Coordinates of C-alpha atoms in Angstrom, one line a residue:
M1 CA 160.1 173.2 120.9
I2 CA 157.0 171.1 120.3
S3 CA 153.9 173.1 120.4
R4 CA 151.8 172.2 123.4
R5 CA 148.7 172.5 121.1
T6 CA 149.9 169.6 119.1
A7 CA 151.1 168.0 122.3
A8 CA 154.4 166.1 122.3
T9 CA 154.8 163.0 124.3
A10 CA 158.0 161.5 125.6
V11 CA 159.3 158.4 124.0
L12 CA 161.9 156.2 125.5
V13 CA 164.7 155.5 123.2
A14 CA 166.3 152.3 124.4
A15 CA 169.8 151.2 123.7
T16 CA 172.4 149.5 125.9
A17 CA 175.9 150.8 126.7
V18 CA 178.4 147.9 126.3
S19 CA 182.1 148.8 126.7
G20 CA 181.3 152.3 125.6
T21 CA 179.3 151.2 122.6
V22 CA 175.6 151.9 122.3
L23 CA 173.7 149.0 120.8
G24 CA 170.6 149.4 118.8
A25 CA 167.1 148.3 119.6
G26 CA 166.7 144.6 120.0
T27 CA 170.4 144.1 120.7
A28 CA 172.0 143.4 124.1
S29 CA 175.2 141.8 125.4
A30 CA 174.9 138.5 127.4
T31 CA 176.3 140.3 130.4
D32 CA 173.8 143.1 130.3
L33 CA 170.1 143.4 131.0
P34 CA 167.9 142.5 128.0
L35 CA 166.0 145.3 126.3
P36 CA 162.3 145.7 127.0
V37 CA 159.8 143.6 125.1
S38 CA 158.2 145.9 122.6
G39 CA 154.6 146.7 123.4
A40 CA 154.7 145.2 126.9
E41 CA 153.7 147.0 130.1
Y42 CA 156.4 147.9 132.7
R43 CA 156.6 149.5 136.1
V44 CA 159.4 152.1 136.0
S45 CA 160.8 152.5 139.5
S46 CA 163.5 154.7 140.9
K47 CA 166.4 153.4 143.0
A48 CA 165.8 156.5 145.1
G49 CA 162.3 155.1 145.9
G50 CA 158.9 155.1 144.3
A51 CA 157.6 154.4 140.9
L52 CA 156.9 156.6 137.9
Q53 CA 153.2 157.4 137.7
W54 CA 151.0 159.3 135.2
D55 CA 148.2 161.3 136.8
S56 CA 145.6 161.0 134.0
R57 CA 145.1 160.1 130.4
T58 CA 144.6 163.7 129.6
N59 CA 147.1 165.1 127.1
G60 CA 149.7 167.2 129.0
S61 CA 149.2 165.4 132.4
N62 CA 151.8 165.4 135.1
V63 CA 154.3 162.6 135.5
V64 CA 155.2 162.1 139.2
V65 CA 156.9 159.5 141.4
R66 CA 154.7 157.8 144.1
D67 CA 155.0 154.9 146.5
W68 CA 155.2 151.6 144.6
N69 CA 151.6 150.2 144.4
E70 CA 151.2 146.9 142.7
A71 CA 147.5 147.5 142.3
S72 CA 147.8 150.9 140.6
A73 CA 147.2 151.0 136.9
Q74 CA 148.7 154.5 136.8
Q75 CA 152.1 153.0 137.4
L76 CA 152.1 150.9 134.3
W77 CA 153.7 152.2 131.1
T78 CA 153.7 150.6 127.6
I79 CA 157.3 150.5 126.2
K80 CA 157.4 150.1 122.4
D81 CA 160.2 149.7 119.9
E82 CA 159.9 152.7 117.5
G83 CA 162.9 151.6 115.3
A84 CA 166.4 153.0 114.9
G85 CA 167.2 152.2 118.6
T86 CA 164.4 154.2 119.9
W87 CA 161.5 153.4 122.2
S88 CA 158.3 155.1 123.3
V89 CA 157.1 155.0 126.9
K90 CA 153.4 155.6 126.8
V91 CA 150.4 155.7 129.1
P92 CA 148.5 152.5 128.3
G93 CA 145.5 153.0 126.1
S94 CA 146.6 156.3 124.8
N95 CA 149.2 158.0 122.6
N96 CA 150.6 160.1 125.4
A97 CA 154.2 159.4 126.4
L98 CA 157.1 160.8 128.4
D99 CA 158.1 164.3 127.0
R100 CA 160.8 166.6 128.0
D101 CA 159.7 170.3 128.0
L102 CA 162.7 172.0 126.3
G103 CA 162.1 175.3 128.1
R104 CA 161.8 174.1 131.7
N105 CA 163.4 170.6 131.7
T106 CA 160.3 169.1 133.3
V107 CA 158.7 165.9 132.0
G108 CA 155.0 165.3 131.3
A109 CA 152.8 163.0 129.3
W110 CA 152.1 164.5 125.8
N111 CA 150.8 163.3 122.5
Y112 CA 153.6 161.4 120.8
V113 CA 154.9 162.9 117.5
A114 CA 158.3 161.2 117.5
A115 CA 160.3 164.4 118.2
D116 CA 163.8 164.2 119.7
N117 CA 162.6 165.5 123.1
Q118 CA 160.2 162.6 123.2
R119 CA 162.9 160.0 122.7
W120 CA 165.5 158.6 125.0
S121 CA 168.4 156.2 125.0
L122 CA 168.6 153.6 127.7
H123 CA 171.9 152.6 129.2
N124 CA 172.4 149.8 131.8
T125 CA 174.3 151.0 134.9
S126 CA 176.3 149.1 137.5
L127 CA 174.8 150.9 140.5
G128 CA 173.6 148.6 143.3
D129 CA 172.2 145.4 141.8
G130 CA 173.1 146.3 138.2
R131 CA 169.4 146.4 137.2
G132 CA 169.2 150.1 136.7
W133 CA 168.8 152.0 133.5
L134 CA 170.0 155.6 132.8
L135 CA 167.5 157.3 130.4
R136 CA 169.2 159.9 128.2
N137 CA 167.1 162.4 126.3
V138 CA 167.8 162.3 122.5
S139 CA 167.4 166.1 122.2
D140 CA 170.3 166.5 124.7
P141 CA 172.1 163.3 125.6
G142 CA 173.7 165.1 128.5
L143 CA 170.3 165.2 130.3
C144 CA 168.8 162.2 132.0
L145 CA 165.4 161.4 133.5
V146 CA 165.5 162.0 137.2
R147 CA 163.2 161.6 140.3
G148 CA 163.0 165.2 141.5
A149 CA 163.2 166.2 145.1
D150 CA 159.6 167.3 144.8
L151 CA 158.7 163.9 143.4
N152 CA 158.0 165.3 139.9
A153 CA 159.7 163.7 136.9
K154 CA 162.4 166.0 135.5
V155 CA 165.7 165.9 133.5
A156 CA 169.1 166.8 135.0
A157 CA 172.8 166.4 134.0
C158 CA 173.4 162.7 133.7
N159 CA 175.1 161.0 136.6
A160 CA 175.2 157.2 136.5
G161 CA 176.0 157.1 140.3
D162 CA 172.8 159.0 141.2
P163 CA 170.1 156.6 142.5
A164 CA 167.4 159.2 141.5
Q165 CA 168.5 158.7 137.8
N166 CA 168.7 154.9 138.0
W167 CA 165.4 153.2 137.0
N168 CA 164.3 149.6 137.2
L169 CA 162.0 148.3 134.4
D170 CA 159.8 145.5 135.8
R171 CA 157.5 143.8 133.4
N172 CA 153.8 143.6 134.4
T173 CA 152.9 140.0 134.3
G174 CA 149.3 140.5 135.5
T175 CA 149.8 137.7 138.1
T176 CA 149.2 140.0 141.1
P177 CA 145.6 141.1 141.2
P178 CA 144.4 144.0 143.4
S179 CA 143.2 143.1 146.9
P180 CA 139.6 141.7 146.9
G181 CA 137.2 144.6 147.1
R182 CA 139.9 147.2 146.6
P183 CA 139.3 149.3 143.5
V184 CA 141.7 150.7 141.0
I185 CA 141.3 154.5 141.2
D186 CA 142.7 156.7 138.4
L187 CA 143.3 160.4 139.2
D188 CA 143.3 163.5 137.0
Y189 CA 144.5 166.6 138.8
S190 CA 146.2 168.1 135.8
R191 CA 144.0 171.3 136.1
A192 CA 144.9 171.7 139.8
P193 CA 148.4 170.2 140.2
D194 CA 148.8 171.8 143.7
L195 CA 146.1 169.5 144.9
G196 CA 147.8 166.4 143.6
P197 CA 149.5 165.2 146.9
W198 CA 146.2 165.7 148.8
L199 CA 144.2 163.7 146.2
E200 CA 146.8 160.9 146.3
Q201 CA 146.2 160.6 150.0
Q202 CA 142.4 160.6 149.6
K203 CA 142.7 157.9 147.0
Q204 CA 144.2 155.5 149.5
T205 CA 141.6 156.3 152.1
I206 CA 138.7 155.7 149.7
A207 CA 140.3 152.5 148.3
D208 CA 140.7 151.2 151.8
Y209 CA 137.0 151.9 152.7
Y210 CA 135.4 150.8 149.4
A211 CA 135.0 147.2 150.4
T212 CA 133.1 148.4 153.5
I213 CA 130.7 150.4 151.3
S214 CA 130.1 147.3 149.2
G215 CA 129.4 145.3 152.3
L216 CA 126.9 147.8 153.6
V217 CA 124.8 148.2 150.5
T218 CA 125.4 145.4 148.0
K219 CA 126.4 142.3 150.1
G220 CA 127.5 140.6 146.9
A221 CA 124.1 141.1 145.2
W222 CA 126.1 142.8 142.4
T223 CA 129.7 143.8 142.0
A224 CA 130.6 147.3 142.8
A225 CA 132.6 148.9 140.0
P226 CA 136.2 147.6 140.3
R227 CA 137.7 150.8 138.8
F228 CA 136.7 154.4 138.7
R229 CA 138.3 157.8 138.1
I230 CA 138.4 161.0 140.2
V231 CA 138.8 164.2 138.2
L232 CA 139.4 167.7 139.6
D233 CA 137.0 169.6 137.2
P234 CA 136.9 173.4 136.9
Q235 CA 133.4 173.1 135.4
I236 CA 132.0 171.9 138.7
T237 CA 131.3 175.1 140.5
D238 CA 127.9 175.0 142.3
H239 CA 128.3 171.8 144.3
P240 CA 131.2 169.9 145.8
A241 CA 131.2 166.9 143.5
E242 CA 129.2 164.5 141.4
A243 CA 129.4 160.9 140.2
R244 CA 128.9 159.9 136.6
S245 CA 128.1 156.4 135.5
G246 CA 129.8 154.7 132.5
A247 CA 132.1 151.8 131.6
V248 CA 134.6 153.4 133.9
P249 CA 132.6 155.6 136.4
E250 CA 133.9 159.0 137.2
I251 CA 133.8 161.4 140.2
H252 CA 134.1 165.1 139.2
A253 CA 135.2 167.3 142.1
N254 CA 134.9 171.1 142.5
I255 CA 138.4 172.5 142.5
N256 CA 137.6 175.5 144.7
Y257 CA 135.6 173.5 147.2
T258 CA 138.5 170.9 147.4
R259 CA 141.1 173.6 147.8
G260 CA 139.1 175.2 150.7
N261 CA 138.1 171.9 152.4
Q262 CA 141.1 169.7 152.6
N263 CA 140.0 168.2 155.9
D264 CA 136.9 166.8 154.2
T265 CA 137.4 163.3 152.7
G266 CA 133.7 162.5 153.2
F267 CA 132.4 164.4 150.2
L268 CA 134.5 162.1 147.9
L269 CA 133.4 159.1 150.0
H270 CA 129.8 160.0 149.4
E271 CA 130.4 160.0 145.6
A272 CA 132.3 156.7 145.9
A273 CA 129.1 155.2 147.4
H274 CA 127.2 156.3 144.3
V275 CA 129.8 154.5 142.2
A276 CA 129.2 151.3 144.2
F277 CA 125.4 151.8 143.7
F278 CA 125.6 152.1 140.0
G279 CA 125.4 148.3 139.6
H280 CA 121.7 148.4 140.6
P281 CA 119.8 151.4 139.4
G282 CA 116.2 152.3 140.1
R283 CA 116.1 154.3 143.3
P284 CA 114.4 157.8 143.5
W285 CA 117.1 160.5 143.6
W286 CA 116.4 161.4 147.2
L287 CA 116.9 157.8 148.4
E288 CA 120.1 157.6 146.3
E289 CA 121.5 160.7 148.0
G290 CA 120.2 159.6 151.4
L291 CA 121.9 156.2 151.2
A292 CA 125.2 157.9 150.1
D293 CA 125.0 160.3 153.1
W294 CA 124.1 157.4 155.4
V295 CA 127.3 155.6 154.4
R296 CA 129.2 158.9 155.0
Y297 CA 127.7 160.2 158.2
Y298 CA 126.7 157.0 160.0
N299 CA 129.6 154.8 159.1
F300 CA 132.6 156.6 157.7
Q301 CA 132.2 159.7 159.8
P302 CA 129.8 158.8 162.6
G303 CA 128.5 161.6 164.7
T304 CA 128.9 164.3 162.1
V305 CA 125.5 164.4 160.4
H306 CA 124.1 167.8 159.7
P307 CA 121.2 169.1 161.8
L308 CA 117.8 169.1 160.1
A309 CA 116.8 172.3 158.3
P310 CA 113.2 173.8 158.5
G311 CA 110.9 172.0 156.1
D312 CA 113.1 168.8 155.9
R313 CA 111.2 165.6 155.2
Y314 CA 112.2 162.0 154.7
D315 CA 112.3 162.6 151.0
S316 CA 114.4 165.7 151.1
G317 CA 117.5 163.6 150.4
Y318 CA 121.0 163.7 151.7
S319 CA 121.4 163.9 155.5
A320 CA 117.6 164.2 156.2
T321 CA 116.9 160.9 154.4
A322 CA 120.1 159.4 156.0
R323 CA 118.5 160.1 159.4
L324 CA 115.4 158.1 158.6
I325 CA 117.5 155.2 157.2
D326 CA 119.6 155.1 160.4
Y327 CA 116.5 155.5 162.6
V328 CA 114.6 152.6 161.1
T329 CA 117.8 150.4 160.9
N330 CA 118.2 150.7 164.6
A331 CA 114.7 151.2 166.0
Y332 CA 113.2 148.3 164.0
R333 CA 116.3 146.1 164.2
R334 CA 116.7 146.0 160.4
P335 CA 120.5 146.2 159.8
D336 CA 119.7 144.9 156.3
L337 CA 117.6 148.0 155.5
P338 CA 120.2 149.9 153.4
Y339 CA 120.9 146.8 151.4
L340 CA 117.2 146.1 150.8
L341 CA 116.6 149.7 149.8
N342 CA 119.3 149.2 147.2
T343 CA 118.3 145.8 145.9
R344 CA 114.5 146.0 145.8
D345 CA 112.5 148.0 143.3
Y346 CA 111.4 151.0 145.4
G347 CA 108.1 151.3 143.5
S348 CA 105.5 153.3 145.5
G349 CA 107.5 153.0 148.8
Q350 CA 105.7 150.0 150.1
I351 CA 109.0 148.5 151.3
W352 CA 108.7 150.6 154.5
V353 CA 105.3 149.0 155.3
Q354 CA 106.6 145.5 154.4
L355 CA 109.6 145.9 156.8
T356 CA 108.0 147.9 159.7
G357 CA 104.3 148.0 159.2
K358 CA 104.4 151.7 158.8
T359 CA 104.6 154.2 155.9
A360 CA 107.6 156.4 155.4
D361 CA 105.5 159.4 156.6
Q362 CA 104.6 157.6 159.8
L363 CA 108.2 156.7 160.5
W364 CA 109.4 160.2 159.8
N365 CA 106.8 161.7 162.2
E366 CA 107.7 159.3 165.0
M367 CA 111.5 159.7 164.6
P368 CA 113.1 161.9 167.3
K369 CA 114.1 165.2 165.8

């Protein structure tokens, strides 16, 4: 068994079965499917439904089967000829690849060290349209990659007639871009795999709403990040979640909070708003948080804003600031206020006077509590 400290990744050994003969890499009969193009990206989909998906680029991450999603980067795999009729199937941009756990017969994405349990042979099958491949594990050729009933990737006794063991390899041509305004969202729930199905659902909701966030607060003045990552992070313990800027922004979520609040999509939506804001920095922290809560409580979840707490002011941030933003937006007929608060240099706060003739303190005092 490969030590999980050194982390083995599964490699796909590709060969084609022709009249009982296994052909080496780069060889195929004219009547059979061609072998993969080495180094190209493919979507690996099951004839039982869904596509093979990695949950993160973290070493040891889960490999699952999810609904085919043309826009999902997590359903792309780099298939590379490793010589001697063997291929690796790796998470793009990493050395992690499909790996059979010898003890449990599960499959994950581990660091590739070219071990037998990381290599597979690929056999064309005649099931259905004849486009399927049976993936046999080199460490035990009697075991094949299978879409488990629980939608996790596993190995089982090979059966060429089983749709769950027949896989299509469709090369990614890059000709079908994501829908306009819809981001690519990577997920990492490797440290809380029980929350994986829930997070997959939230991912779709957030992706669906992301263009609305951009329309509310950017209006095209800058491009909201087209890709970000959501991580279930055991180090986040004293607040529900936080957003972090970077080349690929990240949202780190509190595992315990998430586990106990699975009816709450809004806390992730709040952080997704921060991700959209990152393209134009310069707001004070309380305004940043107020704008994110305004998106959440007055647009995504209208009617759910928290009541004011004793001592709250317009610059208390979060829902208190969100109340002022919404009040001024409606009372002074300034639907562009959230956008202007994002795109103008806040400076000393003169924007309130410029837009309403009153200071933020005066607006807060007149606002119905």
